[in-house]
mmCIF file of C-alpha atoms and ligand atoms in Angstrom:
data_model
loop_
_atom_site.group_PDB
_atom_site.id
_atom_site.type_symbol
_atom_site.label_atom_id
_atom_site.label_comp_id
_atom_site.label_asym_id
_atom_site.label_seq_id
_atom_site.Cartn_x
_atom_site.Cartn_y
_atom_site.Cartn_z
ATOM 1 C CA UNK A 1 4.375 -14.922 -109.799
ATOM 2 C CA UNK A 2 5.660 -11.692 -108.354
ATOM 3 C CA UNK A 3 9.359 -11.245 -107.676
ATOM 4 C CA UNK A 4 9.291 -7.482 -107.060
ATOM 5 C CA UNK A 5 9.352 -6.011 -103.601
ATOM 6 C CA UNK A 6 5.880 -4.577 -102.982
ATOM 7 C CA UNK A 7 6.098 -1.033 -101.602
ATOM 8 C CA UNK A 8 3.512 -0.736 -98.828
ATOM 9 C CA UNK A 9 2.118 2.805 -99.092
ATOM 10 C CA UNK A 10 -0.153 2.342 -96.081
ATOM 11 C CA UNK A 11 2.803 1.448 -93.850
ATOM 12 C CA UNK A 12 5.012 4.276 -95.167
ATOM 13 C CA UNK A 13 2.134 6.753 -94.709
ATOM 14 C CA UNK A 14 1.529 5.517 -91.142
ATOM 15 C CA UNK A 15 5.245 5.991 -90.349
ATOM 16 C CA UNK A 16 5.143 9.520 -91.816
ATOM 17 C CA UNK A 17 2.069 10.413 -89.737
ATOM 18 C CA UNK A 18 3.735 9.069 -86.587
ATOM 19 C CA UNK A 19 6.827 11.171 -87.334
ATOM 20 C CA UNK A 20 4.628 14.233 -87.936
ATOM 21 C CA UNK A 21 2.720 13.663 -84.683
ATOM 22 C CA UNK A 22 6.019 13.764 -82.805
ATOM 23 C CA UNK A 23 7.155 16.944 -84.577
ATOM 24 C CA UNK A 24 3.786 18.612 -83.908
ATOM 25 C CA UNK A 25 4.054 17.691 -80.213
ATOM 26 C CA UNK A 26 7.600 19.155 -80.103
ATOM 27 C CA UNK A 27 6.412 22.362 -81.815
ATOM 28 C CA UNK A 28 3.667 22.707 -79.210
ATOM 29 C CA UNK A 29 5.914 22.084 -76.233
ATOM 30 C CA UNK A 30 8.872 24.168 -77.459
ATOM 31 C CA UNK A 31 7.091 27.087 -79.163
ATOM 32 C CA UNK A 32 3.430 26.856 -78.048
ATOM 33 C CA UNK A 33 2.365 26.548 -81.693
ATOM 34 C CA UNK A 34 -0.343 24.185 -82.989
ATOM 35 C CA UNK A 35 -0.607 23.943 -86.805
ATOM 36 C CA UNK A 36 -4.144 24.480 -88.138
ATOM 37 C CA UNK A 37 -5.597 23.138 -91.394
ATOM 38 C CA UNK A 38 -8.855 24.404 -92.914
ATOM 39 C CA UNK A 39 -10.589 22.265 -95.541
ATOM 40 C CA UNK A 40 -13.373 23.810 -97.612
ATOM 41 C CA UNK A 41 -15.951 21.587 -99.311
ATOM 42 C CA UNK A 42 -18.600 23.002 -101.630
ATOM 43 C CA UNK A 43 -21.508 20.727 -102.549
ATOM 44 C CA UNK A 44 -22.369 17.090 -102.012
ATOM 45 C CA UNK A 45 -19.908 15.113 -104.179
ATOM 46 C CA UNK A 46 -19.794 11.748 -102.299
ATOM 47 C CA UNK A 47 -16.096 11.013 -103.026
ATOM 48 C CA UNK A 48 -15.092 14.539 -101.929
ATOM 49 C CA UNK A 49 -17.088 14.138 -98.701
ATOM 50 C CA UNK A 50 -15.147 10.950 -97.879
ATOM 51 C CA UNK A 51 -11.788 12.655 -98.639
ATOM 52 C CA UNK A 52 -12.676 15.635 -96.461
ATOM 53 C CA UNK A 53 -13.803 13.403 -93.579
ATOM 54 C CA UNK A 54 -10.533 11.399 -93.757
ATOM 55 C CA UNK A 55 -8.443 14.554 -93.954
ATOM 56 C CA UNK A 56 -10.143 15.998 -90.861
ATOM 57 C CA UNK A 57 -9.715 12.753 -88.903
ATOM 58 C CA UNK A 58 -6.016 12.362 -89.735
ATOM 59 C CA UNK A 59 -5.337 16.065 -89.059
ATOM 60 C CA UNK A 60 -6.638 15.658 -85.507
ATOM 61 C CA UNK A 61 -4.770 12.348 -85.057
ATOM 62 C CA UNK A 62 -1.392 14.029 -85.631
ATOM 63 C CA UNK A 63 -2.284 16.733 -83.091
ATOM 64 C CA UNK A 64 -3.175 19.576 -85.464
ATOM 65 C CA UNK A 65 -6.161 21.875 -85.289
ATOM 66 C CA UNK A 66 -8.745 20.923 -87.952
ATOM 67 C CA UNK A 67 -11.494 23.164 -89.321
ATOM 68 C CA UNK A 68 -14.024 22.058 -91.927
ATOM 69 C CA UNK A 69 -16.209 24.465 -93.885
ATOM 70 C CA UNK A 70 -19.033 22.640 -95.660
ATOM 71 C CA UNK A 71 -20.827 24.972 -98.032
ATOM 72 C CA UNK A 72 -23.994 24.538 -100.000
ATOM 73 C CA UNK A 73 -23.765 23.513 -103.706
ATOM 74 C CA UNK A 74 -25.249 26.921 -104.632
ATOM 75 C CA UNK A 75 -22.679 28.998 -102.727
ATOM 76 C CA UNK A 76 -21.674 31.975 -104.869
ATOM 77 C CA UNK A 77 -18.137 32.523 -106.097
ATOM 78 C CA UNK A 78 -18.078 35.820 -104.157
ATOM 79 C CA UNK A 79 -18.994 34.069 -100.885
ATOM 80 C CA UNK A 80 -16.328 31.401 -101.420
ATOM 81 C CA UNK A 81 -13.735 34.080 -102.210
ATOM 82 C CA UNK A 82 -14.707 35.906 -99.014
ATOM 83 C CA UNK A 83 -14.229 32.693 -96.998
ATOM 84 C CA UNK A 84 -10.771 32.110 -98.538
ATOM 85 C CA UNK A 85 -9.799 35.704 -97.673
ATOM 86 C CA UNK A 86 -11.044 35.222 -94.113
ATOM 87 C CA UNK A 87 -8.933 32.035 -93.781
ATOM 88 C CA UNK A 88 -5.928 33.830 -95.329
ATOM 89 C CA UNK A 89 -6.206 36.378 -92.504
ATOM 90 C CA UNK A 90 -6.886 33.882 -89.689
ATOM 91 C CA UNK A 91 -3.699 33.376 -87.595
ATOM 92 C CA UNK A 92 -4.990 30.029 -86.251
ATOM 93 C CA UNK A 93 -5.059 28.634 -89.801
ATOM 94 C CA UNK A 94 -1.722 27.732 -91.394
ATOM 95 C CA UNK A 95 -2.964 25.613 -94.295
ATOM 96 C CA UNK A 96 -5.984 26.008 -96.576
ATOM 97 C CA UNK A 97 -7.295 23.325 -98.894
ATOM 98 C CA UNK A 98 -10.264 23.858 -101.185
ATOM 99 C CA UNK A 99 -11.537 20.439 -102.211
ATOM 100 C CA UNK A 100 -11.838 19.969 -105.983
ATOM 101 C CA UNK A 101 -13.888 19.664 -108.103
ATOM 102 C CA UNK A 102 -15.853 22.854 -107.395
ATOM 103 C CA UNK A 103 -19.357 23.369 -108.844
ATOM 104 C CA UNK A 104 -19.322 24.585 -112.458
ATOM 105 C CA UNK A 105 -20.487 28.148 -111.675
ATOM 106 C CA UNK A 106 -17.289 28.751 -109.672
ATOM 107 C CA UNK A 107 -13.955 29.577 -111.348
ATOM 108 C CA UNK A 108 -11.600 27.089 -109.644
ATOM 109 C CA UNK A 109 -8.452 28.809 -110.884
ATOM 110 C CA UNK A 110 -9.566 32.137 -109.414
ATOM 111 C CA UNK A 111 -10.294 30.495 -106.050
ATOM 112 C CA UNK A 112 -7.001 28.561 -105.911
ATOM 113 C CA UNK A 113 -5.013 31.639 -106.904
ATOM 114 C CA UNK A 114 -6.660 33.623 -104.085
ATOM 115 C CA UNK A 115 -5.256 31.296 -101.414
ATOM 116 C CA UNK A 116 -2.229 32.873 -99.715
ATOM 117 C CA UNK A 117 0.738 30.987 -101.298
ATOM 118 C CA UNK A 118 2.227 30.515 -97.827
ATOM 119 C CA UNK A 119 -0.964 28.644 -96.786
ATOM 120 C CA UNK A 120 -1.392 26.773 -100.095
ATOM 121 C CA UNK A 121 -0.928 23.216 -98.785
ATOM 122 C CA UNK A 122 -1.968 21.720 -102.146
ATOM 123 C CA UNK A 123 1.023 23.489 -103.731
ATOM 124 C CA UNK A 124 -0.990 24.490 -106.809
ATOM 125 C CA UNK A 125 -0.567 28.297 -106.556
ATOM 126 C CA UNK A 126 1.655 29.694 -109.367
ATOM 127 C CA UNK A 127 3.958 31.175 -106.710
ATOM 128 C CA UNK A 128 4.633 27.703 -105.301
ATOM 129 C CA UNK A 129 5.005 26.222 -108.802
ATOM 130 C CA UNK A 130 7.664 28.889 -109.485
ATOM 131 C CA UNK A 131 9.386 28.397 -106.131
ATOM 132 C CA UNK A 132 9.641 24.643 -106.798
ATOM 133 C CA UNK A 133 11.024 25.261 -110.293
ATOM 134 C CA UNK A 134 13.800 27.556 -109.049
ATOM 135 C CA UNK A 135 14.580 25.360 -106.051
ATOM 136 C CA UNK A 136 13.303 27.695 -103.307
ATOM 137 C CA UNK A 137 11.631 26.480 -100.128
ATOM 138 C CA UNK A 138 8.014 25.901 -101.133
ATOM 139 C CA UNK A 139 4.839 23.924 -100.597
ATOM 140 C CA UNK A 140 4.926 21.012 -103.065
ATOM 141 C CA UNK A 141 1.858 19.120 -104.384
ATOM 142 C CA UNK A 142 1.054 16.133 -102.164
ATOM 143 C CA UNK A 143 0.839 13.188 -104.575
ATOM 144 C CA UNK A 144 4.234 13.961 -106.196
ATOM 145 C CA UNK A 145 5.834 14.305 -102.742
ATOM 146 C CA UNK A 146 4.306 10.965 -101.698
ATOM 147 C CA UNK A 147 5.611 9.294 -104.869
ATOM 148 C CA UNK A 148 9.182 10.416 -104.152
ATOM 149 C CA UNK A 149 8.985 9.311 -100.508
ATOM 150 C CA UNK A 150 7.875 5.846 -101.674
ATOM 151 C CA UNK A 151 10.741 5.603 -104.198
ATOM 152 C CA UNK A 152 13.187 6.650 -101.475
ATOM 153 C CA UNK A 153 11.722 4.062 -99.097
ATOM 154 C CA UNK A 154 13.395 1.392 -101.277
ATOM 155 C CA UNK A 155 16.396 3.426 -102.506
ATOM 156 C CA UNK A 156 17.202 6.351 -100.184
ATOM 157 C CA UNK A 157 19.601 7.998 -102.673
ATOM 158 C CA UNK A 158 18.133 8.399 -106.169
ATOM 159 C CA UNK A 159 21.195 10.282 -107.489
ATOM 160 C CA UNK A 160 22.083 9.502 -111.081
ATOM 161 C CA UNK A 161 19.076 7.291 -111.816
ATOM 162 C CA UNK A 162 17.407 7.486 -115.218
ATOM 163 C CA UNK A 163 13.858 8.467 -114.250
ATOM 164 C CA UNK A 164 10.947 8.455 -116.678
ATOM 165 C CA UNK A 165 7.721 10.204 -115.711
ATOM 166 C CA UNK A 166 4.730 9.277 -117.865
ATOM 167 C CA UNK A 167 2.297 12.211 -117.844
ATOM 168 C CA UNK A 168 2.842 15.978 -117.765
ATOM 169 C CA UNK A 169 -0.124 17.288 -115.756
ATOM 170 C CA UNK A 170 0.309 20.256 -113.450
ATOM 171 C CA UNK A 171 -0.822 18.233 -110.444
ATOM 172 C CA UNK A 172 1.366 15.134 -110.903
ATOM 173 C CA UNK A 173 3.693 14.823 -113.918
ATOM 174 C CA UNK A 174 5.392 18.224 -113.922
ATOM 175 C CA UNK A 175 5.917 18.602 -110.143
ATOM 176 C CA UNK A 176 7.122 15.003 -109.778
ATOM 177 C CA UNK A 177 9.670 15.670 -112.560
ATOM 178 C CA UNK A 178 10.893 18.762 -110.674
ATOM 179 C CA UNK A 179 11.275 16.731 -107.484
ATOM 180 C CA UNK A 180 13.237 14.034 -109.340
ATOM 181 C CA UNK A 181 15.600 16.714 -110.665
ATOM 182 C CA UNK A 182 16.048 17.892 -107.090
ATOM 183 C CA UNK A 183 16.984 14.275 -106.225
ATOM 184 C CA UNK A 184 19.677 14.418 -108.965
ATOM 185 C CA UNK A 185 17.944 12.023 -111.358
ATOM 186 C CA UNK A 186 18.256 12.324 -115.137
ATOM 187 C CA UNK A 187 14.630 13.046 -115.939
ATOM 188 C CA UNK A 188 12.559 12.325 -119.041
ATOM 189 C CA UNK A 189 8.911 13.334 -119.223
ATOM 190 C CA UNK A 190 6.849 11.192 -121.612
ATOM 191 C CA UNK A 191 3.319 12.157 -122.736
ATOM 192 C CA UNK A 192 0.712 11.408 -125.363
ATOM 193 C CA UNK A 193 2.909 12.750 -128.194
ATOM 194 C CA UNK A 194 6.035 10.807 -127.177
ATOM 195 C CA UNK A 195 7.331 8.599 -129.998
ATOM 196 C CA UNK A 196 8.116 4.984 -129.238
ATOM 197 C CA UNK A 197 7.170 5.337 -125.573
ATOM 198 C CA UNK A 198 7.979 1.710 -124.805
ATOM 199 C CA UNK A 199 11.669 2.189 -125.562
ATOM 200 C CA UNK A 200 11.717 5.461 -123.592
ATOM 201 C CA UNK A 201 10.238 3.705 -120.547
ATOM 202 C CA UNK A 202 12.555 0.720 -120.974
ATOM 203 C CA UNK A 203 15.579 2.961 -120.266
ATOM 204 C CA UNK A 204 14.278 3.900 -116.835
ATOM 205 C CA UNK A 205 15.718 2.835 -113.511
ATOM 206 C CA UNK A 206 12.725 4.600 -111.964
ATOM 207 C CA UNK A 207 9.286 4.867 -113.597
ATOM 208 C CA UNK A 208 6.555 7.163 -112.307
ATOM 209 C CA UNK A 209 3.303 6.499 -114.161
ATOM 210 C CA UNK A 210 0.615 9.226 -114.031
ATOM 211 C CA UNK A 211 -1.344 8.671 -117.227
ATOM 212 C CA UNK A 212 -4.933 7.920 -116.238
ATOM 213 C CA UNK A 213 -5.170 4.869 -118.544
ATOM 214 C CA UNK A 214 -5.806 1.519 -116.815
ATOM 215 C CA UNK A 215 -2.796 -0.837 -116.958
ATOM 216 C CA UNK A 216 -1.144 1.265 -119.675
ATOM 217 C CA UNK A 217 2.466 0.268 -118.854
ATOM 218 C CA UNK A 218 3.108 -3.376 -119.758
ATOM 219 C CA UNK A 219 5.606 -5.749 -118.196
ATOM 220 C CA UNK A 220 7.875 -5.862 -121.255
ATOM 221 C CA UNK A 221 8.300 -2.047 -121.127
ATOM 222 C CA UNK A 222 10.126 -2.340 -117.810
ATOM 223 C CA UNK A 223 13.862 -2.694 -117.305
ATOM 224 C CA UNK A 224 14.543 -5.631 -114.969
ATOM 225 C CA UNK A 225 15.010 -4.383 -111.423
ATOM 226 C CA UNK A 226 13.452 -0.928 -111.995
ATOM 227 C CA UNK A 227 11.527 0.918 -109.290
ATOM 228 C CA UNK A 228 7.912 1.408 -110.427
ATOM 229 C CA UNK A 229 5.693 4.031 -108.767
ATOM 230 C CA UNK A 230 2.124 3.799 -110.044
ATOM 231 C CA UNK A 231 0.138 6.989 -109.419
ATOM 232 C CA UNK A 232 -2.889 5.916 -111.462
ATOM 233 C CA UNK A 233 -6.254 5.230 -109.891
ATOM 234 C CA UNK A 234 -8.716 3.775 -112.389
ATOM 235 C CA UNK A 235 -11.966 1.966 -111.682
ATOM 236 C CA UNK A 236 -12.633 -0.823 -114.162
ATOM 237 C CA UNK A 237 -15.490 -3.263 -114.547
ATOM 238 C CA UNK A 238 -14.814 -6.949 -113.921
ATOM 239 C CA UNK A 239 -16.501 -9.768 -115.927
ATOM 240 C CA UNK A 240 -18.981 -10.270 -113.035
ATOM 241 C CA UNK A 241 -20.149 -6.643 -113.368
ATOM 242 C CA UNK A 242 -18.476 -5.509 -110.123
ATOM 243 C CA UNK A 243 -15.699 -2.920 -110.257
ATOM 244 C CA UNK A 244 -12.127 -2.860 -109.010
ATOM 245 C CA UNK A 245 -9.325 -0.300 -108.812
ATOM 246 C CA UNK A 246 -6.262 -0.657 -111.013
ATOM 247 C CA UNK A 247 -3.289 1.572 -111.656
ATOM 248 C CA UNK A 248 -1.667 2.882 -114.820
ATOM 249 C CA UNK A 249 0.729 -0.097 -114.744
ATOM 250 C CA UNK A 250 -0.206 -3.706 -115.412
ATOM 251 C CA UNK A 251 0.703 -4.936 -111.936
ATOM 252 C CA UNK A 252 0.691 -8.695 -112.642
ATOM 253 C CA UNK A 253 3.107 -8.312 -115.554
ATOM 254 C CA UNK A 254 5.235 -5.556 -114.043
ATOM 255 C CA UNK A 255 5.744 -7.216 -110.679
ATOM 256 C CA UNK A 256 7.559 -10.123 -112.374
ATOM 257 C CA UNK A 257 10.160 -7.777 -113.918
ATOM 258 C CA UNK A 258 10.437 -4.764 -111.579
ATOM 259 C CA UNK A 259 12.733 -4.609 -108.558
ATOM 260 C CA UNK A 260 10.035 -2.892 -106.517
ATOM 261 C CA UNK A 261 6.537 -1.641 -107.272
ATOM 262 C CA UNK A 262 3.638 0.163 -105.612
ATOM 263 C CA UNK A 263 0.279 -1.639 -105.650
ATOM 264 C CA UNK A 264 -3.061 0.006 -106.448
ATOM 265 C CA UNK A 265 -4.788 0.421 -104.087
ATOM 266 C CA UNK A 266 -2.397 0.698 -101.146
ATOM 267 C CA UNK A 267 0.535 2.458 -102.836
ATOM 268 C CA UNK A 268 0.614 6.166 -103.674
ATOM 269 C CA UNK A 269 -3.017 6.774 -102.628
ATOM 270 C CA UNK A 270 -2.489 6.556 -98.825
ATOM 271 C CA UNK A 271 0.509 8.919 -99.055
ATOM 272 C CA UNK A 272 -1.507 11.892 -100.298
ATOM 273 C CA UNK A 273 -3.191 12.881 -96.997
ATOM 274 C CA UNK A 274 -0.004 12.200 -95.019
ATOM 275 C CA UNK A 275 1.829 14.610 -97.358
ATOM 276 C CA UNK A 276 -0.942 17.187 -96.931
ATOM 277 C CA UNK A 277 -0.248 17.085 -93.182
ATOM 278 C CA UNK A 278 3.489 17.302 -93.860
ATOM 279 C CA UNK A 279 2.781 20.443 -95.910
ATOM 280 C CA UNK A 280 0.630 21.900 -93.135
ATOM 281 C CA UNK A 281 3.523 21.513 -90.697
ATOM 282 C CA UNK A 282 5.959 22.987 -93.258
ATOM 283 C CA UNK A 283 3.579 25.926 -93.932
ATOM 284 C CA UNK A 284 3.396 26.609 -90.183
ATOM 285 C CA UNK A 285 7.181 26.548 -89.811
ATOM 286 C CA UNK A 286 7.642 28.838 -92.828
ATOM 287 C CA UNK A 287 5.094 31.321 -91.463
ATOM 288 C CA UNK A 288 6.846 31.367 -88.080
ATOM 289 C CA UNK A 289 10.309 31.746 -89.635
ATOM 290 C CA UNK A 290 11.422 28.338 -88.356
ATOM 291 C CA UNK A 291 13.532 25.812 -90.317
ATOM 292 C CA UNK A 292 11.932 22.731 -91.918
ATOM 293 C CA UNK A 293 11.392 19.889 -89.424
HETATM 294 P P1 NAP B 301 -4.203 14.043 -116.492
HETATM 295 O O1 NAP B 301 -4.271 15.455 -116.087
HETATM 296 O O2 NAP B 301 -5.307 13.440 -117.289
HETATM 297 O O3 NAP B 301 -2.822 13.831 -117.268
HETATM 298 C C1 NAP B 301 -2.533 12.617 -117.909
HETATM 299 C C2 NAP B 301 -1.211 12.715 -118.609
HETATM 300 O O4 NAP B 301 -0.993 11.468 -119.263
HETATM 301 C C3 NAP B 301 -1.158 13.819 -119.683
HETATM 302 O O5 NAP B 301 0.025 14.546 -119.570
HETATM 303 C C4 NAP B 301 -1.224 13.041 -120.982
HETATM 304 O O6 NAP B 301 -0.425 13.593 -122.024
HETATM 305 C C5 NAP B 301 -0.611 11.718 -120.599
HETATM 306 N N1 NAP B 301 -1.126 10.680 -121.501
HETATM 307 C C6 NAP B 301 -2.406 10.444 -121.866
HETATM 308 N N2 NAP B 301 -2.464 9.450 -122.751
HETATM 309 C C7 NAP B 301 -1.198 9.058 -122.965
HETATM 310 C C8 NAP B 301 -0.605 8.069 -123.800
HETATM 311 N N3 NAP B 301 -1.337 7.295 -124.596
HETATM 312 N N4 NAP B 301 0.728 7.945 -123.789
HETATM 313 C C9 NAP B 301 1.496 8.727 -122.990
HETATM 314 N N5 NAP B 301 0.993 9.686 -122.172
HETATM 315 C C10 NAP B 301 -0.342 9.846 -122.170
HETATM 316 O O7 NAP B 301 -4.049 13.083 -115.214
HETATM 317 P P2 NAP B 301 -3.420 13.377 -113.759
HETATM 318 O O8 NAP B 301 -4.328 14.276 -113.010
HETATM 319 O O9 NAP B 301 -1.982 13.689 -113.889
HETATM 320 O O10 NAP B 301 -3.583 11.924 -113.109
HETATM 321 C C11 NAP B 301 -2.912 10.801 -113.631
HETATM 322 C C12 NAP B 301 -3.385 9.557 -112.902
HETATM 323 O O11 NAP B 301 -3.050 9.674 -111.525
HETATM 324 C C13 NAP B 301 -4.887 9.313 -112.925
HETATM 325 O O12 NAP B 301 -5.131 7.920 -112.968
HETATM 326 C C14 NAP B 301 -5.371 9.876 -111.610
HETATM 327 O O13 NAP B 301 -6.557 9.252 -111.146
HETATM 328 C C15 NAP B 301 -4.213 9.523 -110.725
HETATM 329 N N6 NAP B 301 -4.050 10.396 -109.540
HETATM 330 C C16 NAP B 301 -3.844 9.776 -108.354
HETATM 331 C C17 NAP B 301 -3.649 10.526 -107.211
HETATM 332 C C18 NAP B 301 -3.384 9.816 -105.902
HETATM 333 O O14 NAP B 301 -3.613 10.337 -104.842
HETATM 334 N N7 NAP B 301 -2.840 8.608 -105.941
HETATM 335 C C19 NAP B 301 -3.679 11.918 -107.255
HETATM 336 C C20 NAP B 301 -3.845 12.542 -108.497
HETATM 337 C C21 NAP B 301 -4.021 11.761 -109.641
HETATM 338 P P3 NAP B 301 -0.782 14.983 -122.773
HETATM 339 O O15 NAP B 301 -0.348 16.061 -121.831
HETATM 340 O O16 NAP B 301 0.037 14.904 -124.009
HETATM 341 O O17 NAP B 301 -2.265 14.949 -123.014
#
C-alpha cells in the first residue's frame, strides 16, 4: 500500500509547456522574436526517431520554430560538422540538439563540442559545464533540470536538505548535484565505489537515483518522509515474457516509506523534452541580451 504522494511528471511537464507557450507568445508580441530549435538525427535508430518526432511536435506546440535534419546512417563526420557549423551561423536557430547515439564512425565528442555553447540546449558543452560549476548563467542538461523542478513541485524551498545523488555521470549525476548545491542543499554524491551505500542513502531528505540498475534502491534504504526522484529507465522482462519499464528505485517498497516519489514511467521522463524547450527559450533570451523569463 502506497502512502507517498506520487509526483505526476506528465502534469508538471504539461504545466511547464503551458508556461513556456505563454512566454514565447509574449516574446513574439513584445520583441518580434520566435525561438528556433534544430534537431539533427543521423541514422535509423527507432527510439531516436520517436524522440525526435516528439521533440518536433512539442516545439511547435509551444509556438517555437522547429527544424529537423534527418541524415543518412552513412553521413560523414565532415558533413555533420559542416551542418553544425551552418546551424551555429543561422540566426533563425537558437538551439541545436544532435540526437545521440551517433553512428560509430562519428566522434560524438567532437560534434558536441562544435556546437556553439550559446546554442547548446543539451548543456553538454564543456563551456556550459564550467558555467554551471561556477554559478554563471548557462544552459543546463535537461534531465537534471527536470528532476529539480519535480522535487520543488512538492517542496518549493530545498534549502538545508540533505540530498544524496546516486550516480556521477556527466549527463545526470554531476549536473544534478551542481543544481542541488545551487538550491542550498548539503549534497552527497554516491557511486559504485561508495562504502555502505544504504546508510549514506538513509541520511537523505532528498534522493535522486541515476544508477541504471533496475530497482536498485530498496524501501529500507529510505528515510521516512524523504522525497525520492527516480531518474532510472530500465526495461525488464516479466514472467509472461513481456517487458515493462522500471526505475532505479523499487517503487512498491519505496512508496510505503517515502513522503513523495516519482513513478516510472510518468515521472522524470516527461520532463526532459519540456526542459529542452525551456533551454531553447533561455538560449534565445541569452543571445538577445534579455533576462531569463
Ligand atoms: P551511467 O552513465 O551508466 O551512470 C551510472 C552511475 O551509477 C555511475 O556513476 C555509476 O558509478 C553509478 N553506479 C553503477 N553501479 C552502482 C552501484 N552498484 N552502486 C552505486 N552506484 C552505481 O548512467 P546515466 O546516463 O547517468 O543514467 C542513469 C539512469 O538514468 C539510467 O537508468 C538511464 O536510463 C536513466 N536516464 C533517464 C533519463 C530521463 O529522461 N528520464 C535521461 C538520462 C538517463 P561509477 O561512476 O562509479 O561507475
